[in-house]
Short mmCIF file of C-alpha atoms in Angstrom, two decimals:
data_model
loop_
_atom_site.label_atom_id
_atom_site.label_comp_id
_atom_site.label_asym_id
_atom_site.label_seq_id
_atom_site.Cartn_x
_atom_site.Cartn_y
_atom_site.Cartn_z
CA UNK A 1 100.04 65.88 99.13
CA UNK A 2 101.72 68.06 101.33
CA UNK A 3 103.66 69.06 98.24
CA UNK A 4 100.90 70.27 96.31
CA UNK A 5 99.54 72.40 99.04
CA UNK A 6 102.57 74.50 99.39
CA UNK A 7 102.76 74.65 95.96
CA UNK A 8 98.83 76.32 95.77
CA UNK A 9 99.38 78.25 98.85
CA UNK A 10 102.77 79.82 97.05
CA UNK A 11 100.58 80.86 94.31
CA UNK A 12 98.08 82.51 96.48
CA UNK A 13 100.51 84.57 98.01
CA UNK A 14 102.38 85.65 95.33
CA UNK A 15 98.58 86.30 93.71
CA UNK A 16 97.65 88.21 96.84
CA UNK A 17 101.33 90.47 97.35
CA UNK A 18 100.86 90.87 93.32
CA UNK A 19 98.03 92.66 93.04
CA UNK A 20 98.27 94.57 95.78
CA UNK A 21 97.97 98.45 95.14
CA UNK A 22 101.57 99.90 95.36
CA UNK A 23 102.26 102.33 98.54
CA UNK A 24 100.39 106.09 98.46
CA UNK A 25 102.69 108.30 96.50
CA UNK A 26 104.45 111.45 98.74
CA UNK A 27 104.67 114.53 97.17
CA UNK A 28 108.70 115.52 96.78
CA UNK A 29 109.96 117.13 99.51
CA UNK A 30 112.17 118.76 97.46
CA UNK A 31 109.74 120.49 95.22
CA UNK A 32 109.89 124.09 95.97
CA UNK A 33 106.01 124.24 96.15
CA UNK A 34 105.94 121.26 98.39
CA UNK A 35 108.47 122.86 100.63
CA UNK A 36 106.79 126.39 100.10
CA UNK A 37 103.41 124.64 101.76
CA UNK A 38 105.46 122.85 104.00
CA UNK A 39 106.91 126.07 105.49
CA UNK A 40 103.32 127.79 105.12
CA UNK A 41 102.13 124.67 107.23
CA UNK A 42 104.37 124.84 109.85
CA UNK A 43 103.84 128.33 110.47
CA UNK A 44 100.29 128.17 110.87
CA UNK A 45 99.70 125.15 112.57
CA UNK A 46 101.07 125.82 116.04
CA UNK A 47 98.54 128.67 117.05
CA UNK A 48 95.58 126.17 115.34
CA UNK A 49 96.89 122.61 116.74
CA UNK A 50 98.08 123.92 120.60
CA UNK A 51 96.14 127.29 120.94
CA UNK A 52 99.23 129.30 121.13
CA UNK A 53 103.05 129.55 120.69
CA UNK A 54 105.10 126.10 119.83
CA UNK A 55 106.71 124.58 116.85
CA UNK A 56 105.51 122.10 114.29
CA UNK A 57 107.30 119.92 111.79
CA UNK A 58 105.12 119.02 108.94
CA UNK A 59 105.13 116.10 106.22
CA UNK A 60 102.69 117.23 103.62
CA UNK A 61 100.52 114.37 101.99
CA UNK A 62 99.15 116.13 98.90
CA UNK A 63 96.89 118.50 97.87
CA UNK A 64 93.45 118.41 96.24
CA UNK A 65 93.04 122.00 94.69
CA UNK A 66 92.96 124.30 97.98
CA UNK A 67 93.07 121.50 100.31
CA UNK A 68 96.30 120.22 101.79
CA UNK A 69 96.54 117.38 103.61
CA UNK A 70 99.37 116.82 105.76
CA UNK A 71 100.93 115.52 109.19
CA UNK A 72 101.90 117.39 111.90
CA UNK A 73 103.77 116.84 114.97
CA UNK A 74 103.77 119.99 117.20
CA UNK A 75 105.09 120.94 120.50
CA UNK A 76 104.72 123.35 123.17
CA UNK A 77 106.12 124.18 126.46
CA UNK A 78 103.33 125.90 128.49
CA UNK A 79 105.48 126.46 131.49
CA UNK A 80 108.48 125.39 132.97
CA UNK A 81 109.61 121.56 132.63
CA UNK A 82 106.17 121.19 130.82
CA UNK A 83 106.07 120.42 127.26
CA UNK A 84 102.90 118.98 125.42
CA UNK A 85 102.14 117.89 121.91
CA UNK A 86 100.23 116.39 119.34
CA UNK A 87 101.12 114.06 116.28
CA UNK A 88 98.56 114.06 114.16
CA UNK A 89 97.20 114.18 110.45
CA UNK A 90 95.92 117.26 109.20
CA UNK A 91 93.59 118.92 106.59
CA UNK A 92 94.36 122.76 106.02
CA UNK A 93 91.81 124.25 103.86
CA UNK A 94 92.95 127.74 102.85
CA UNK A 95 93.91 128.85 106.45
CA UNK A 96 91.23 126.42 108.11
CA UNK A 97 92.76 123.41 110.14
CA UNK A 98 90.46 119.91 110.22
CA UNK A 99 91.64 117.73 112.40
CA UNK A 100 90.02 114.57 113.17
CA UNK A 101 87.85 113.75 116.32
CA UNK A 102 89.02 111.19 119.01
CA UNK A 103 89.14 108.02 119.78
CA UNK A 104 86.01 106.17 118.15
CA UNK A 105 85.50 109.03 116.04
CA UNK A 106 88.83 108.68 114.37
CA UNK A 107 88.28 106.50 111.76
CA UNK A 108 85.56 108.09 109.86
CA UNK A 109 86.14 111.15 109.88
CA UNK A 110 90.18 110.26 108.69
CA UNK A 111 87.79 109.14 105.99
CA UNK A 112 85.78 112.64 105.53
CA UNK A 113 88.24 114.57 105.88
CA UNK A 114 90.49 112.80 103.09
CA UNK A 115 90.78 111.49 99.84
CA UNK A 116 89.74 107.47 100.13
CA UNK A 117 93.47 105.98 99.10
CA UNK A 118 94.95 108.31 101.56
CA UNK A 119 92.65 108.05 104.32
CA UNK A 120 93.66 104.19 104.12
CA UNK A 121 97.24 105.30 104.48
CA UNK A 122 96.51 107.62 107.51
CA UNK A 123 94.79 104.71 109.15
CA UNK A 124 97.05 102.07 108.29
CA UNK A 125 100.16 104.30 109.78
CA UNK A 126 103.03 102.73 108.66
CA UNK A 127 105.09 105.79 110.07
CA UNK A 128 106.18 107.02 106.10
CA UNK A 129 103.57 109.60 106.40
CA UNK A 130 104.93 111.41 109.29
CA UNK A 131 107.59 114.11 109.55
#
């Protein structure tokens, strides 16, 4: 008896871990566009993410005609022995920053802002997607 159960709960798993969808695809970071928005990215995204000077490294997602969607992990040091941040995912339309809203807000609009296999990605944060 206790035979045939492992047996049946074997097949469910391997059912279950088999048709699971396979991880969200990265663009390649060594593309020369990929890099080429990458640098664009990092550029802009200090001024838009901390309101100023700072540096950012960036891990771009993909791209959805003029929408890239990325994560960004920025710093700043406002004054002396004082350095703030952010890590967080990003969607840069054109030169237009959307960045999602906080705590109970976070989830859905991950999911506006977007596409639906990658907003599960962003939410499930398995730590591939950042720089």
């Amino acid at each position: 008896m206790i035979r045939r159960h492992a047996v049946w709960l074997g097949l469910a798993i391997g059912l279950l871990t088999g048709c699971s969808e396979p991880p969200y695809p990265l663009p390649d970071r060594n593309a020369a566009d990929v890099r080429a928005e990458e640098d664009r990215l990092v550029t802009l995204l200090p001024v838009e993410l901390l309101g100023g000077p700072g540096t950012c490294e960036v891990r771009l997602l993909g791209r959805d005609g003029s929408s890239s969607f990325a994560w960004a992990h920025c710093e700043a040091a406002p004054g002396a022995g004082v350095v703030s941040g952010v890590s967080i995912p990003v969607r840069v339309d054109g030169d237009r920053v959307i960045q999602p809203g906080d705590g109970s807000e976070y989830s859905a609009s991950v999911r506006r802002m977007f596409p639906e296999r990658l907003a599960e990605a962003v939410l499930d944060d398995d730590g591939r997607l950042r720089p």
